[in-house]
Short mmCIF file of C-alpha atoms in Angstrom, two decimals:
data_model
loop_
_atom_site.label_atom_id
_atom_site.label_comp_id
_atom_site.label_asym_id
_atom_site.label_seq_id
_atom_site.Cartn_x
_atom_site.Cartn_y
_atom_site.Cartn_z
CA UNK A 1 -63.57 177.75 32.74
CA UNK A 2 -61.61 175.28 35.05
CA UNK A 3 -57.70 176.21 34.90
CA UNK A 4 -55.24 173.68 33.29
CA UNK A 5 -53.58 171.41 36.19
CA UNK A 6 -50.20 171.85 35.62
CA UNK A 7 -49.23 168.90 38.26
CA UNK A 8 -48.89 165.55 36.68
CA UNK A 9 -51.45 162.17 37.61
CA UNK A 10 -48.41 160.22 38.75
CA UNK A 11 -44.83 161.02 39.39
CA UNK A 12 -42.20 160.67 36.31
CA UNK A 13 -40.10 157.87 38.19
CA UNK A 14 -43.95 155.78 38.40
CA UNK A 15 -44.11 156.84 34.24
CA UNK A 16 -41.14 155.65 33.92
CA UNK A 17 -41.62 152.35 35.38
CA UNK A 18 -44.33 151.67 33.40
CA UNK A 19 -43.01 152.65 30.31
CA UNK A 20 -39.97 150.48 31.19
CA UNK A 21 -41.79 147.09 31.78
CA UNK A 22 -44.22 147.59 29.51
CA UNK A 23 -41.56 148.10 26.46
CA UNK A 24 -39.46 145.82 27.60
CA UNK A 25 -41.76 142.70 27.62
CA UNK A 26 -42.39 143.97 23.94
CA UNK A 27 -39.22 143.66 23.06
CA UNK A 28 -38.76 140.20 24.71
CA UNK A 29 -41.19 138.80 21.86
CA UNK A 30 -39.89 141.20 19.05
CA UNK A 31 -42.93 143.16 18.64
CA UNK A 32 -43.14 145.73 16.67
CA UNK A 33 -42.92 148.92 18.93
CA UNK A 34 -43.23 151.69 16.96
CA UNK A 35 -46.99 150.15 16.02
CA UNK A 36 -48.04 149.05 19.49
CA UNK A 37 -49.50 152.08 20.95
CA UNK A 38 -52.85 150.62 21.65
CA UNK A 39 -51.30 147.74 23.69
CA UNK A 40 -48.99 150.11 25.61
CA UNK A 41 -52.76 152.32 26.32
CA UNK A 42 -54.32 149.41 27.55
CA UNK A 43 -51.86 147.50 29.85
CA UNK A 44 -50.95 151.20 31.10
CA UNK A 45 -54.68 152.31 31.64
CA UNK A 46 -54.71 148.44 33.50
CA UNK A 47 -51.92 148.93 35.74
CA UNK A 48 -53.25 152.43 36.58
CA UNK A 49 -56.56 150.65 38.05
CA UNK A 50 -54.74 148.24 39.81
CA UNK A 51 -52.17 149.72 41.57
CA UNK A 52 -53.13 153.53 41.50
CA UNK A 53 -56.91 152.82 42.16
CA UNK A 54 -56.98 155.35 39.24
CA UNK A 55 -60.31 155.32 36.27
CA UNK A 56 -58.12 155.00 33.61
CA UNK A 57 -58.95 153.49 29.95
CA UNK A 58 -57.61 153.33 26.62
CA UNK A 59 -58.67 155.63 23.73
CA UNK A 60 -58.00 155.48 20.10
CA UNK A 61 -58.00 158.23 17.60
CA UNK A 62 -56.08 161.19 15.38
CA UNK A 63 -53.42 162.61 17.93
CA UNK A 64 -51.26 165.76 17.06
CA UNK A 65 -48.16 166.45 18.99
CA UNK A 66 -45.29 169.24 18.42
CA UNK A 67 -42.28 167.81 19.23
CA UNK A 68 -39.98 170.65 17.62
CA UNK A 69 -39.98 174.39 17.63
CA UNK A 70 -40.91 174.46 14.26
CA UNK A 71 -43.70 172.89 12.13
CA UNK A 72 -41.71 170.42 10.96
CA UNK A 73 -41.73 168.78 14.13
CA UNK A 74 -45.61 168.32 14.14
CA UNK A 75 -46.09 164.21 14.79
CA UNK A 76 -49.65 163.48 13.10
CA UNK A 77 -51.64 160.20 13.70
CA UNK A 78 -54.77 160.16 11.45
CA UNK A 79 -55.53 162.02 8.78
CA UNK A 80 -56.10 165.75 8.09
CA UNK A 81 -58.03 166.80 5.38
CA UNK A 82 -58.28 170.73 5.33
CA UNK A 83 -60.15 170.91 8.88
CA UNK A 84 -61.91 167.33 8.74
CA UNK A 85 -59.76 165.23 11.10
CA UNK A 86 -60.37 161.37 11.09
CA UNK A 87 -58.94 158.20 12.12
CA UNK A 88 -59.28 154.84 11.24
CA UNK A 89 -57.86 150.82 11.42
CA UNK A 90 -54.77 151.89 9.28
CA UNK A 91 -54.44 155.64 10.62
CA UNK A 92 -54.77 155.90 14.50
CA UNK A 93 -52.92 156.64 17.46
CA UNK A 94 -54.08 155.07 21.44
CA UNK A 95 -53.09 157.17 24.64
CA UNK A 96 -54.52 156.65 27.93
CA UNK A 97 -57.54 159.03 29.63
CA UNK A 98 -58.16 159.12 33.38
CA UNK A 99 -59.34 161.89 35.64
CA UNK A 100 -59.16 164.40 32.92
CA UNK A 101 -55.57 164.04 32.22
CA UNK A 102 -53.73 162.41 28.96
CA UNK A 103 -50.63 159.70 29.21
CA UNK A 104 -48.95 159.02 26.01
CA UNK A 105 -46.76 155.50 27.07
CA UNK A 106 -45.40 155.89 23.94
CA UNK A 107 -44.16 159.27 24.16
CA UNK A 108 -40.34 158.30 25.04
CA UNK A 109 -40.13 155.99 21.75
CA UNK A 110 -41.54 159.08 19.32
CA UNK A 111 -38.26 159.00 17.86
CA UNK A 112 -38.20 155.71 16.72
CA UNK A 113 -41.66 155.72 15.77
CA UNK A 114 -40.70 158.91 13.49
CA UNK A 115 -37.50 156.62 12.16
CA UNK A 116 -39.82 153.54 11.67
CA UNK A 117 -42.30 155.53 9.18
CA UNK A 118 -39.23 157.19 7.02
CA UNK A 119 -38.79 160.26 8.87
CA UNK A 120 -35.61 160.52 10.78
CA UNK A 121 -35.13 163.11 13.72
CA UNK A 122 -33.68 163.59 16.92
CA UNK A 123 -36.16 163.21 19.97
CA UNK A 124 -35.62 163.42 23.63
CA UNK A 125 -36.89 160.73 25.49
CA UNK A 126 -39.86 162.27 28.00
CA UNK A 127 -42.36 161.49 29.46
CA UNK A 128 -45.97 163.09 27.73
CA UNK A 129 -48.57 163.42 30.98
CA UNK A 130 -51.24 166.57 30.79
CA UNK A 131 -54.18 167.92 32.05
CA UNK A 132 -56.49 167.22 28.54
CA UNK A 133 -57.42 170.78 29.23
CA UNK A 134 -53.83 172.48 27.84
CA UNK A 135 -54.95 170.86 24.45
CA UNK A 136 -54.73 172.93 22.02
CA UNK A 137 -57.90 174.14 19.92
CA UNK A 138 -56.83 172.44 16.75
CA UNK A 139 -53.94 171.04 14.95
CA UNK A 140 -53.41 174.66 13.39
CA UNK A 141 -52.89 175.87 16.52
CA UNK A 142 -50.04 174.12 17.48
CA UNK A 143 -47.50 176.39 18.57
CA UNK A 144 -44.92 175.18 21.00
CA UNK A 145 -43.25 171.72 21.87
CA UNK A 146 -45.11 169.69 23.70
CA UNK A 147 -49.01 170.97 22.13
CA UNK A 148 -50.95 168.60 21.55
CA UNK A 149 -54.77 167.79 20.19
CA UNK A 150 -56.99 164.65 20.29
CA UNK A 151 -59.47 163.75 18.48
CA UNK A 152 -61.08 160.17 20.26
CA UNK A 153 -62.82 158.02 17.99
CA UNK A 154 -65.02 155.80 20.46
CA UNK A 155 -66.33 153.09 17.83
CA UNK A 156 -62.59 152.68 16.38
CA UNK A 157 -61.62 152.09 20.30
CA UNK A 158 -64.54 149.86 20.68
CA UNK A 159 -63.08 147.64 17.65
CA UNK A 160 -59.45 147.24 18.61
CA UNK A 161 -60.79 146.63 22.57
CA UNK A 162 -62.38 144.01 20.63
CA UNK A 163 -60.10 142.76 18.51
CA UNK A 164 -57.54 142.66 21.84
CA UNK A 165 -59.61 140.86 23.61
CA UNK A 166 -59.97 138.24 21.20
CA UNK A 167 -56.19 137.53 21.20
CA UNK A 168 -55.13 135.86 23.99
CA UNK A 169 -51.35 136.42 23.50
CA UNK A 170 -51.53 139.66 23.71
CA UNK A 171 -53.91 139.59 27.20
CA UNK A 172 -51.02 137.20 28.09
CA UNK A 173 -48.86 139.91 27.56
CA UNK A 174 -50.06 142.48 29.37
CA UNK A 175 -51.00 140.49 32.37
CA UNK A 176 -47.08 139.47 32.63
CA UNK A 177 -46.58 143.44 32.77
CA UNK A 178 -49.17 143.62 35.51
CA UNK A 179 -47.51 140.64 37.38
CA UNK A 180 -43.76 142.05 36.84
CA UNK A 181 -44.48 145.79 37.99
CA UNK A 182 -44.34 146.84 41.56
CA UNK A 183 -45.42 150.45 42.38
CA UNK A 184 -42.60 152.88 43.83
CA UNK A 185 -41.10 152.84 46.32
CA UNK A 186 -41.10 149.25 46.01
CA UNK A 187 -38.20 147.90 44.48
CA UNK A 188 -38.71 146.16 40.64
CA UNK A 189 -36.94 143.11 39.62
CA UNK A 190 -34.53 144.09 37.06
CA UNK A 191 -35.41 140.50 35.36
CA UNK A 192 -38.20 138.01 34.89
CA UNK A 193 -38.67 134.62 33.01
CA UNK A 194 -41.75 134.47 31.10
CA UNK A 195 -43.06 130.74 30.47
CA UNK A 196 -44.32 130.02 26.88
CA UNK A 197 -47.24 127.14 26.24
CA UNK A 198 -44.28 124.75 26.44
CA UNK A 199 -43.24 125.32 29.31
CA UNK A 200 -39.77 126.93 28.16
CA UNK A 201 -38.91 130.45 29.83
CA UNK A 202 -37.85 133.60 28.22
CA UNK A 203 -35.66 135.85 30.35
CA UNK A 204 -36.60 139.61 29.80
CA UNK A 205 -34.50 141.90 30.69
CA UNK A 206 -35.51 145.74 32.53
CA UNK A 207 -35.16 148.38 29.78
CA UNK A 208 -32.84 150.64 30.77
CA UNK A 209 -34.44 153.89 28.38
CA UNK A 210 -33.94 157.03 30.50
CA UNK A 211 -36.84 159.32 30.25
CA UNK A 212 -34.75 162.72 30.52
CA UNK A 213 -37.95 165.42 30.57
CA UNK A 214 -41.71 166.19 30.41
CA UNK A 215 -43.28 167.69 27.45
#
């Protein structure tokens, strides 16, 4: 059995970035963060292609993460049924796939995504990038912070590709995160005006979140 790569896909300060102008042309139009993960997947697995040259694409599905030492830390997308683990239009989390490895773009926001569904509690801000072979066996088996386990649901990824597509605000979106970023070294406008259908401009502003770790 091939050994776990322990070395990430791209460098945290390239995470980072995208992270950074990805959230904060979200926030420019008041989105609703915490429930954006599959548009975070697919303008990250887009900006992977285009400036990394990478085979990257979005996947929805259950996700398990343990972002605490204890069990109470266990962040569940889907649902969990004894040992039948499922996903669906209401109960799903997105991450990005490429070259065997897993990105979670929303992995620095988990704590407000915990606050947004009623659970408050601390979370550092880091980045999530692994080799998909360190997953763990099931969601049982979670055992320290930063195990995970994915379960892809292709036709569920299909339909919300789909149902993306279809809205062209949010392609509009994510192709003024592909126009804005700038791969390191190269240096990233701190600012950018988007134009509306009017012909007005919004001014968004770089997040400044800090992504402090890896998981």
């Amino acid at each position: 059995m091939k050994s776990p790569n322990l070395r990430p896909l791209i460098p945290l300060a390239d995470y980072q970035r995208i992270f950074r102008v990805i959230h904060s042309v979200l926030d420019s139009v008041d989105a609703n963060i915490p429930a954006a993960s599959f548009f975070f997947s697919v303008t990250a697995a887009q900006i992977l292609k285009k400036f990394y040259k990478k085979n990257a694409f979005p996947v929805a599905g259950a996700a398990f993460y343990l972002i605490s030492e204890d069990s109470s830390g266990a962040l569940s997308f889907g649902t969990l049924d004894g040992d039948k683990i499922d996903s669906n239009s209401d109960a799903f989390h997105c991450w990005v796939q490429c070259d065997g490895y897993v990105l979670d773009l929303m992995a620095p926001v988990f704590q407000e995504l915990l606050e947004s569904a009623g659970h408050p509690m601390a979370v550092p801000r880091q980045m999530f990038q692994k080799d998909l072979a360190r997953s763990v066996a099931s969601p049982n088996a979670l055992a320290a912070p930063g195990d995970f386990y994915l379960e892809p649901n292709l036709a569920l990824t299909k339909e919300l590709l789909q149902q993306f597509m279809s809205k062209p605000a949010l392609s509009n979106l994510s192709q003024v995160c592909m126009e804005w970023y700038q791969k390191p070294p190269k240096e990233l406008s701190t600012d950018l005006v988007m134009q509306g259908a009017e012909g007005e401009g919004t001014k968004i502003k770089l997040s400044r979140l800090q992504i402090t770790g890896v998981w």
